[in-house]
CSV table of C-alpha atoms in Angstrom, one decimal:
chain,number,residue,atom,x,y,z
A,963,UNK,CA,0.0,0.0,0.0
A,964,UNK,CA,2.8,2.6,0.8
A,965,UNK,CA,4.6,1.6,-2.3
A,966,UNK,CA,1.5,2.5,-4.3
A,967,UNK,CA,0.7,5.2,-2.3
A,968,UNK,CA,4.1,6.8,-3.3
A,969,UNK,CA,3.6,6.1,-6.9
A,970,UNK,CA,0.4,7.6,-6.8
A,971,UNK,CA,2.1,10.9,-5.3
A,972,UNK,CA,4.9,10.5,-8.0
A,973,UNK,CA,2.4,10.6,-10.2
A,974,UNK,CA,0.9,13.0,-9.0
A,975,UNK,CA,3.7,15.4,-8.7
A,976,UNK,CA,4.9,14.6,-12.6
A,977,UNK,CA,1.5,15.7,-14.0
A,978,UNK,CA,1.9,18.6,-11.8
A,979,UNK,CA,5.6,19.4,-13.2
A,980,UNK,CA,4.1,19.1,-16.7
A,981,UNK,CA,1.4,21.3,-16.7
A,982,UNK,CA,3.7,23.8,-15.3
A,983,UNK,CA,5.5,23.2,-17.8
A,984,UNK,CA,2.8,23.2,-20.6
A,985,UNK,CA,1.3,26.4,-18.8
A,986,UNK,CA,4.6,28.0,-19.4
A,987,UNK,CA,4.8,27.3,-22.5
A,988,UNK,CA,1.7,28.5,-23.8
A,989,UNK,CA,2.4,31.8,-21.7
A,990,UNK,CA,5.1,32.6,-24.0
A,991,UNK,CA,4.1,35.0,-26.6
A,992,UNK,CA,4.7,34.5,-30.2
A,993,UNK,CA,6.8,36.7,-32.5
A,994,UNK,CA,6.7,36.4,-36.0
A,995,UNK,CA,10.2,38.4,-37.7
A,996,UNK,CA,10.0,38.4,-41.2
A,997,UNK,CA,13.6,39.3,-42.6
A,998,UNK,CA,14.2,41.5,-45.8
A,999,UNK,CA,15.3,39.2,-47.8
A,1000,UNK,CA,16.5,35.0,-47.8
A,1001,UNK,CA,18.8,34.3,-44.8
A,1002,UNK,CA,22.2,35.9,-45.1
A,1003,UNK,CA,25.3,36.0,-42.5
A,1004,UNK,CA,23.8,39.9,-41.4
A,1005,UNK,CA,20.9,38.2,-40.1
A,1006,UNK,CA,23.0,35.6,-38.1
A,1007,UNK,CA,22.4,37.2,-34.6
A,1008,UNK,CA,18.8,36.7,-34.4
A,1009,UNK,CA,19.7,33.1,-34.9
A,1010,UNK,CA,22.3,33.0,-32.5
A,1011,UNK,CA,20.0,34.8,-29.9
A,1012,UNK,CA,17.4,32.4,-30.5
A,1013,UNK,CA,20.0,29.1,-29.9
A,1014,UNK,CA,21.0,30.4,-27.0
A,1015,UNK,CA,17.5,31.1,-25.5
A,1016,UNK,CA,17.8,35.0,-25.2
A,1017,UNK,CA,14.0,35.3,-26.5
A,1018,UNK,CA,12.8,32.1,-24.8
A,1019,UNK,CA,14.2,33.7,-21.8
A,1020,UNK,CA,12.5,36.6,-21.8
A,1021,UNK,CA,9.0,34.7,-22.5
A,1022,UNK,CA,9.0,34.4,-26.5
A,1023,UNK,CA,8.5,32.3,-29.1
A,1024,UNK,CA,10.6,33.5,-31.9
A,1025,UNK,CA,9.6,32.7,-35.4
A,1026,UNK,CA,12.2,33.6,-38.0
A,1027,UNK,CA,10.6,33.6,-41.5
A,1028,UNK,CA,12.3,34.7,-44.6
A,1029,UNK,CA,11.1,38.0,-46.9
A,1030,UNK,CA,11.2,38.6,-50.8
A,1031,UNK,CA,12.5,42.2,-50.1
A,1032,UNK,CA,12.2,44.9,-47.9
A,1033,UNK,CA,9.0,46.4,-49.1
A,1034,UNK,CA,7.2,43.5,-49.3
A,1035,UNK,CA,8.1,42.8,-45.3
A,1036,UNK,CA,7.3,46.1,-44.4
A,1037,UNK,CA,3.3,45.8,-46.1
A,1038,UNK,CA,3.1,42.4,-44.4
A,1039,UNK,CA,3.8,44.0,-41.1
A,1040,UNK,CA,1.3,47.1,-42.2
A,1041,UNK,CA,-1.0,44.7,-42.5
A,1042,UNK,CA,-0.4,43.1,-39.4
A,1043,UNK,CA,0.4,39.8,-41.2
A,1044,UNK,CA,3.8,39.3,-39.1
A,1045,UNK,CA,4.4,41.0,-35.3
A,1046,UNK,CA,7.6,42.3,-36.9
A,1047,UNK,CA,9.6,43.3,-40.0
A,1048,UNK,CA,13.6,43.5,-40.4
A,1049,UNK,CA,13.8,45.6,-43.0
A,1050,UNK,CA,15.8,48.3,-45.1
A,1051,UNK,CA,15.0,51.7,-43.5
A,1052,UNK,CA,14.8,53.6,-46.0
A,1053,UNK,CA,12.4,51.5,-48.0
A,1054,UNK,CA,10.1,52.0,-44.5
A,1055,UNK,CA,10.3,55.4,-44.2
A,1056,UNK,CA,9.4,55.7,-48.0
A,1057,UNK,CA,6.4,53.6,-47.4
A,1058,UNK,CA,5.5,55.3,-43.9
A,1059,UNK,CA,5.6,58.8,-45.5
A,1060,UNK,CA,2.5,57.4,-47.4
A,1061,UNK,CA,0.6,56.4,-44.6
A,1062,UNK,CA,1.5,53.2,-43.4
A,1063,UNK,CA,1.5,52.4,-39.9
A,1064,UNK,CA,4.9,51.2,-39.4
A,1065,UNK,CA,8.1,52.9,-37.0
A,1066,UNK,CA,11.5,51.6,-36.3
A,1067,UNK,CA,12.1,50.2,-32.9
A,1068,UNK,CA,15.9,49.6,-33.2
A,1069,UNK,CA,18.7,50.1,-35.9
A,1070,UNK,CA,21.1,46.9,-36.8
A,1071,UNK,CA,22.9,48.5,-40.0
A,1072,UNK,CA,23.9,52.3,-38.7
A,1073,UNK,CA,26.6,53.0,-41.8
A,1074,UNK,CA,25.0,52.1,-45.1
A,1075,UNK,CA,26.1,48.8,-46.8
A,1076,UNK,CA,25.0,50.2,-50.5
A,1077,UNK,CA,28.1,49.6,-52.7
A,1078,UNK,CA,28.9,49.5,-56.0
A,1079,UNK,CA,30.7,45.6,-56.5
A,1080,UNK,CA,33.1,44.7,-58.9
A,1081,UNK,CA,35.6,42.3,-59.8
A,1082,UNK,CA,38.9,43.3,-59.0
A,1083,UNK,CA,40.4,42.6,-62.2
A,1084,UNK,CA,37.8,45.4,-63.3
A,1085,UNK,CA,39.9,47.7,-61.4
A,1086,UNK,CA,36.7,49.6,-60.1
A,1087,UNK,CA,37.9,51.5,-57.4
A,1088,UNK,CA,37.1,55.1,-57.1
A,1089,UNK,CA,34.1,56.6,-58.9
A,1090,UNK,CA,35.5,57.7,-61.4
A,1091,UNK,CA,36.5,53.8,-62.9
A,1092,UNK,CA,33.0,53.3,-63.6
A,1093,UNK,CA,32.9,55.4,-66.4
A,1094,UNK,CA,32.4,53.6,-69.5
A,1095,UNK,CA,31.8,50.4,-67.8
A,1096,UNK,CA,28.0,48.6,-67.8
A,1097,UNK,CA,25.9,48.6,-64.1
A,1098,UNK,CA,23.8,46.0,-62.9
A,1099,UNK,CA,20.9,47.2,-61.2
A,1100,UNK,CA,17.4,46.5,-59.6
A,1101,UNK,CA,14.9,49.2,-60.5
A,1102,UNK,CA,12.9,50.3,-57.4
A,1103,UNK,CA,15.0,48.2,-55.4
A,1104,UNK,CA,16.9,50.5,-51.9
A,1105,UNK,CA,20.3,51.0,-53.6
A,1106,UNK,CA,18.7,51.9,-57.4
A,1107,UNK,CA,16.7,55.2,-55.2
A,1108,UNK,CA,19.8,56.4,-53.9
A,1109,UNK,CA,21.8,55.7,-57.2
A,1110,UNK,CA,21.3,59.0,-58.4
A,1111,UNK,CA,22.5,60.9,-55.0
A,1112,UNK,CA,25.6,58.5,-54.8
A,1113,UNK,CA,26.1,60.1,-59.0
A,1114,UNK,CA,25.2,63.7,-57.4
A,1115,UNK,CA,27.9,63.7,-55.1
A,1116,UNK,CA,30.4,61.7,-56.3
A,1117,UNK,CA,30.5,64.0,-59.9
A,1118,UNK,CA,28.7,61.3,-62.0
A,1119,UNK,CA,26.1,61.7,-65.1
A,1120,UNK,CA,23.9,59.1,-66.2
A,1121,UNK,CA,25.5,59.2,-69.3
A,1122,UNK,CA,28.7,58.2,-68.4
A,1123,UNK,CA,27.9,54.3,-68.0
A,1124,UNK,CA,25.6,52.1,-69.7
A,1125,UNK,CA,23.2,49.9,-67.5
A,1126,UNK,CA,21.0,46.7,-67.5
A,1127,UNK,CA,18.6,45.6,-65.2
A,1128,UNK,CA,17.3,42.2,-63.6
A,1129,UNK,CA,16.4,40.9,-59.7
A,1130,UNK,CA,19.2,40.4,-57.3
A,1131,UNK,CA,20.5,37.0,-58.6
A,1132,UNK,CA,20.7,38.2,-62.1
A,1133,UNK,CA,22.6,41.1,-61.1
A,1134,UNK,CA,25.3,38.7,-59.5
A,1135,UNK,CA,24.7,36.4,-62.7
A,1136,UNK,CA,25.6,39.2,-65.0
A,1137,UNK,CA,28.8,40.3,-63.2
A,1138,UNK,CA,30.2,36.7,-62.6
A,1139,UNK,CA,29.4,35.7,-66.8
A,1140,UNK,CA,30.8,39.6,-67.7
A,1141,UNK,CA,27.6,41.2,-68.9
A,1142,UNK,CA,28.0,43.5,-66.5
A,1143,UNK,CA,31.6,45.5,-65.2
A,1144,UNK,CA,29.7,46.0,-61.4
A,1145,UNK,CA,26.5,45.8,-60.0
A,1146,UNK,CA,24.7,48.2,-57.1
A,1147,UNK,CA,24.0,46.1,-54.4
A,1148,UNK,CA,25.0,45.7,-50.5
A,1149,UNK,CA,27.9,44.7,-49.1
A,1150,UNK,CA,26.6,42.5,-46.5
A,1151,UNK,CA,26.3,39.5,-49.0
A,1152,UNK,CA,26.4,39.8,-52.5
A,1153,UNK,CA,29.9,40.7,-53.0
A,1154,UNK,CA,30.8,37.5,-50.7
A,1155,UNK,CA,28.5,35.6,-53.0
A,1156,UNK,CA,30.7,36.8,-56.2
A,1157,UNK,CA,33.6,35.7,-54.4
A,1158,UNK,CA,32.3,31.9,-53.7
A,1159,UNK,CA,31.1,31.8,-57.5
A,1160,UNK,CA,34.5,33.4,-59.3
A,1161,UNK,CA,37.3,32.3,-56.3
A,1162,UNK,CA,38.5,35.7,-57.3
A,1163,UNK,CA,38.9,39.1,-55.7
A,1164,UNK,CA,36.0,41.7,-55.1
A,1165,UNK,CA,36.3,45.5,-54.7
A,1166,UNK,CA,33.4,46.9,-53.1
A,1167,UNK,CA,32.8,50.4,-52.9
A,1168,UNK,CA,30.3,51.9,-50.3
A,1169,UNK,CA,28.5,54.6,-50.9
A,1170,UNK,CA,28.8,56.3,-47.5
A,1171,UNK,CA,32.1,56.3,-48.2
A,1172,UNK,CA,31.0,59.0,-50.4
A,1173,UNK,CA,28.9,61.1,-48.7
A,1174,UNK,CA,25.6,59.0,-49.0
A,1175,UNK,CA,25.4,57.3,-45.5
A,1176,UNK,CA,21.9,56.3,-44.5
A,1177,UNK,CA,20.7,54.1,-41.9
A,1178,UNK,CA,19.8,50.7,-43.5
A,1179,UNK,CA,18.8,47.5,-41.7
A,1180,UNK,CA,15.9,47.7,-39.0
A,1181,UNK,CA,13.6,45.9,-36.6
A,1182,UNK,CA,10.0,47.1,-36.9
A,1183,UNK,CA,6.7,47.4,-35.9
A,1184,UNK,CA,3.1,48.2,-36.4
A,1185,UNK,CA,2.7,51.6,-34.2
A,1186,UNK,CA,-0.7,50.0,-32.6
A,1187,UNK,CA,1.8,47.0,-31.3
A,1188,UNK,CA,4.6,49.8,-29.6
A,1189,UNK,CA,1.1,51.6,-28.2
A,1190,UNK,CA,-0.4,48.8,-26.6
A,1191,UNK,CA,2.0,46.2,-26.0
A,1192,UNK,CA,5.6,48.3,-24.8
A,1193,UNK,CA,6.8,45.7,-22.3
A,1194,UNK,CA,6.9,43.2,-25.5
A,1195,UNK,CA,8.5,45.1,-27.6
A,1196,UNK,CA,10.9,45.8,-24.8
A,1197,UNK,CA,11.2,41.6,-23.9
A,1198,UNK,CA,12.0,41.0,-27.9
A,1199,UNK,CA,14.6,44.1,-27.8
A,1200,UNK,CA,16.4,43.1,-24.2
A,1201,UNK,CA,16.6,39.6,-26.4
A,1202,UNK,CA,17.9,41.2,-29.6
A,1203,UNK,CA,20.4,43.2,-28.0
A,1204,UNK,CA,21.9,40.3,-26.4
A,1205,UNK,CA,22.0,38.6,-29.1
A,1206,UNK,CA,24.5,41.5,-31.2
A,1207,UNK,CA,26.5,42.0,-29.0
A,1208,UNK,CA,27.1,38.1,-28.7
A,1209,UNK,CA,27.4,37.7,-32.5
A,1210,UNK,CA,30.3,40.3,-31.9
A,1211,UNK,CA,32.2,38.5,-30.0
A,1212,UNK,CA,31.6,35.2,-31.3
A,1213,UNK,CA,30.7,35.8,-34.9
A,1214,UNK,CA,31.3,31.4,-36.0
A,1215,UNK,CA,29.0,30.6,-33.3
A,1216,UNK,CA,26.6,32.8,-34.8
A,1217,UNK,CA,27.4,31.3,-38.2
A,1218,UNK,CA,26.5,28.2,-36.9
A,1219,UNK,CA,23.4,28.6,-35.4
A,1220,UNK,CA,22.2,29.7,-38.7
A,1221,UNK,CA,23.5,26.6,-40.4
A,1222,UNK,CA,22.0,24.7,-38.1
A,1223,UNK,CA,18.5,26.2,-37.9
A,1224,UNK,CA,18.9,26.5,-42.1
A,1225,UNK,CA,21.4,24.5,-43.5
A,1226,UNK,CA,20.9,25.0,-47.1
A,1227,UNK,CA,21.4,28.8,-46.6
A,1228,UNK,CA,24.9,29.0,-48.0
A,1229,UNK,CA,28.3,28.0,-47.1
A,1230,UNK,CA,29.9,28.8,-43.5
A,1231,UNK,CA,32.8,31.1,-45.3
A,1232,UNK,CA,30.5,33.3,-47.1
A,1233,UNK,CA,28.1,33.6,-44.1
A,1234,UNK,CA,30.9,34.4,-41.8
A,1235,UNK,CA,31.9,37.3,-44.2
A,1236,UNK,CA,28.7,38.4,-44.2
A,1237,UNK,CA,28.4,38.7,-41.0
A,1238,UNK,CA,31.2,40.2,-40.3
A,1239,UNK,CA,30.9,42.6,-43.1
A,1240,UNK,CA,27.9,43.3,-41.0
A,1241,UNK,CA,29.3,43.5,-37.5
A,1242,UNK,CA,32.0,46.8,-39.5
A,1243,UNK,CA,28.3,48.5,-39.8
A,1244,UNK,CA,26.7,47.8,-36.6
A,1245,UNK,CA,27.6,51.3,-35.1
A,1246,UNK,CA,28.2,54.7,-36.8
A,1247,UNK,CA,31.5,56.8,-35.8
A,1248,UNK,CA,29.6,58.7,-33.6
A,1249,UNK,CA,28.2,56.0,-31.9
A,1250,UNK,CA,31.1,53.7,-30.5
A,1251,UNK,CA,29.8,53.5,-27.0
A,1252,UNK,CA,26.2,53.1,-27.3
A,1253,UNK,CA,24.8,49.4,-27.2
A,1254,UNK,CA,23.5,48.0,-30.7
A,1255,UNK,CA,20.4,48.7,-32.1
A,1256,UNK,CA,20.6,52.3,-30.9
A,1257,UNK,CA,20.9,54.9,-33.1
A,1258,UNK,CA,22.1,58.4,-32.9
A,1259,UNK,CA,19.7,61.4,-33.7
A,1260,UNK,CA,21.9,62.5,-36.4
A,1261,UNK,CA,22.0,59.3,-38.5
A,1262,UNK,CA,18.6,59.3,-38.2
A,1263,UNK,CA,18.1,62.7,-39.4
A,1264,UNK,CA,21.2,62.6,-42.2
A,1265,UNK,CA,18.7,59.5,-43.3
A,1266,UNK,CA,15.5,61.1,-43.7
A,1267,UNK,CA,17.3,64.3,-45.2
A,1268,UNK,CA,18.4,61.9,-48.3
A,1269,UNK,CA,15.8,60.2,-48.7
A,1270,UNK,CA,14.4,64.1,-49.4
A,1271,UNK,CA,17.7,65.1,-51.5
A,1272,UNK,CA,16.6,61.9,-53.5
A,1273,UNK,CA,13.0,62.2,-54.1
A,1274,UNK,CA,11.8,59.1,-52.1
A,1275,UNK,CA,9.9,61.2,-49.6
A,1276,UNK,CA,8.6,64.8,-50.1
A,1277,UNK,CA,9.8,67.8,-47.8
A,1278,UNK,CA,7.1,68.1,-46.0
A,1279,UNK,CA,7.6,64.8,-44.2
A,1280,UNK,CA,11.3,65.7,-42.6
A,1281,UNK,CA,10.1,64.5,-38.9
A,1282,UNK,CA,13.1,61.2,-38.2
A,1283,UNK,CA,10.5,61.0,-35.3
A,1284,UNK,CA,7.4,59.7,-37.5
A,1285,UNK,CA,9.8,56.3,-38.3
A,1286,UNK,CA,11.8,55.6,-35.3
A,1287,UNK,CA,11.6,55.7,-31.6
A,1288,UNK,CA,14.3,54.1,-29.1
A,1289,UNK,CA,12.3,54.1,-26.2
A,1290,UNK,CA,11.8,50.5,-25.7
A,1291,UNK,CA,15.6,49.9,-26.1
A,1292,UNK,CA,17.2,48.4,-23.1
């Protein structure tokens, strides 16, 4: 009888353990992320953070779903379709200047990674090499919009290279097969991705090098979500922050929890330079000591002032206040 009686209590106490357990789990709330694009090494914290339970530790259940481009993310999360968006700020603020209901709630990219990407053997290295030579582009793709501002300041005409146009993998098609001298693109990925095709050198030439520095990569939001649910927002940014300032210091660990979570993203080389092309980005030079994802007021209004110089948003809509707040930043 005592025997029984203690397996009855064991019992007892393992159904009890278990739906604690199961009542914790469902207390967790869901996030849905949708990224800009397919998986690439820039994205590789929000991996990392999520292997090493930095989301589940703050009570959510992170959902990591790729995008088809930074405008298409930032209408899903308009439309409430996803909780969040990672996304190319500029692209959002162009959309939000229209009406959507969308801010920034923290800045990954804080120096521009728009570049113009060559070959080496091109010998593209200042702006002036690309004179007479044939672009790739994306029209009404981020780096296409600020094209023409990169040409303003860097002395350029339109007429001084030719240019054909195709989606991001035929732009990286038609430089590897020579169609094309360079393409305009980011240098986050798709310069590593030239490399891994061609085993040869790549020059990339970023356009804030130039005077066109813009904010780029962002986590953001619906504004009814940072209204009535704050202490979320600030749970999935306590999370996130973690989780750059880990991939930091241990970029291959990041690499490898994105391997591991998608495997058929791309090789462990190319995401580890894309990463830590990334990592170069995370802060502008005057904002060394802040933590990531916070940005300084004057990147954020040298960001909304080009996207004005190029035509992407009118004057009248010069607040850097209507698309990002860093008040639920740890």
């Amino acid at each position: 009888m005592k025997r029984r009686n203690i397996l009855h209590i064991a019992a007892a106490l393992g159904l009890s353990v278990l739906a604690c357990n199961s009542a914790w789990s469902q207390s967790k709330d869901r996030v849905v992320l949708m990224l800009n694009w397919y998986v690439t090494g820039q994205h590789a914290p929000l991996f990392l953070g999520k292997e090493k339970g930095y989301f589940e530790q703050e009570g959510i259940d992170l959902v990591i779903q790729e995008g088809r481009g930074s405008g298409p993310t930032t209408q899903a999360v308009a439309a409430k379709n996803v909780t969040l968006g990672y996304v190319d700020i500029g692209t959002m603020i162009k959309i939000a200047a229209k009406g959507a209901p969308v801010k920034a709630i923290g800045v990954a990219l804080q120096k521009s990674p728009m570049a113009v990407i060559s070959l080496a053997e091109k010998g593209i290295t200042k702006p002036s090499d690309i004179k007479g030579k044939i672009v790739a582009m994306t029209a009404g793709d981020s780096p296409s919009q600020i094209w023409p501002l990169f040409l303003k300041k860097t002395g350029l005409k339109d007429g001084d290279f030719k240019t054909i146009n195709g989606d991001a993998q035929t732009k990286i098609n038609a430089v590897v097969n020579g169609q094309a001298d360079m393409l305009i693109g980011y240098s986050t990925d798709q310069n590593n991705e030239i490399e891994r095709l061609t085993k040869k050198r790549v020059n990339t030439m970023l356009f804030a090098d130039y005077g066109v520095n813009m904010a780029s990569s962002s986590i953001i939001a619906h504004t009814s979500l940072i209204k009535e649910k704050p202490e979320l927002l600030k749970r999935f940014l306590r999370a996130a922050t973690k989780a750059f300032e880990e991939a930091q210091k241990n970029p291959e660990e990041a690499v490898n929890a994105v391997l591991k979570a998608a495997p058929n993203t791309g090789s462990k080389e190319s995401l580890l330079k894309g990463l830590n092309s990334s990592i170069a980005l995370f802060r502008a030079s005057d904002n060394e000591k802040n933590r990531p994802l916070r940005v300084t007021k004057k990147v954020m209004d040298d960001t909304v002032a080009m996207m004005i110089e190029s035509g992407g948003i009118p004057p009248s809509a010069d607040n850097a206040n209507n698309y990002y707040t860093d008040d639920l930043l740890p």
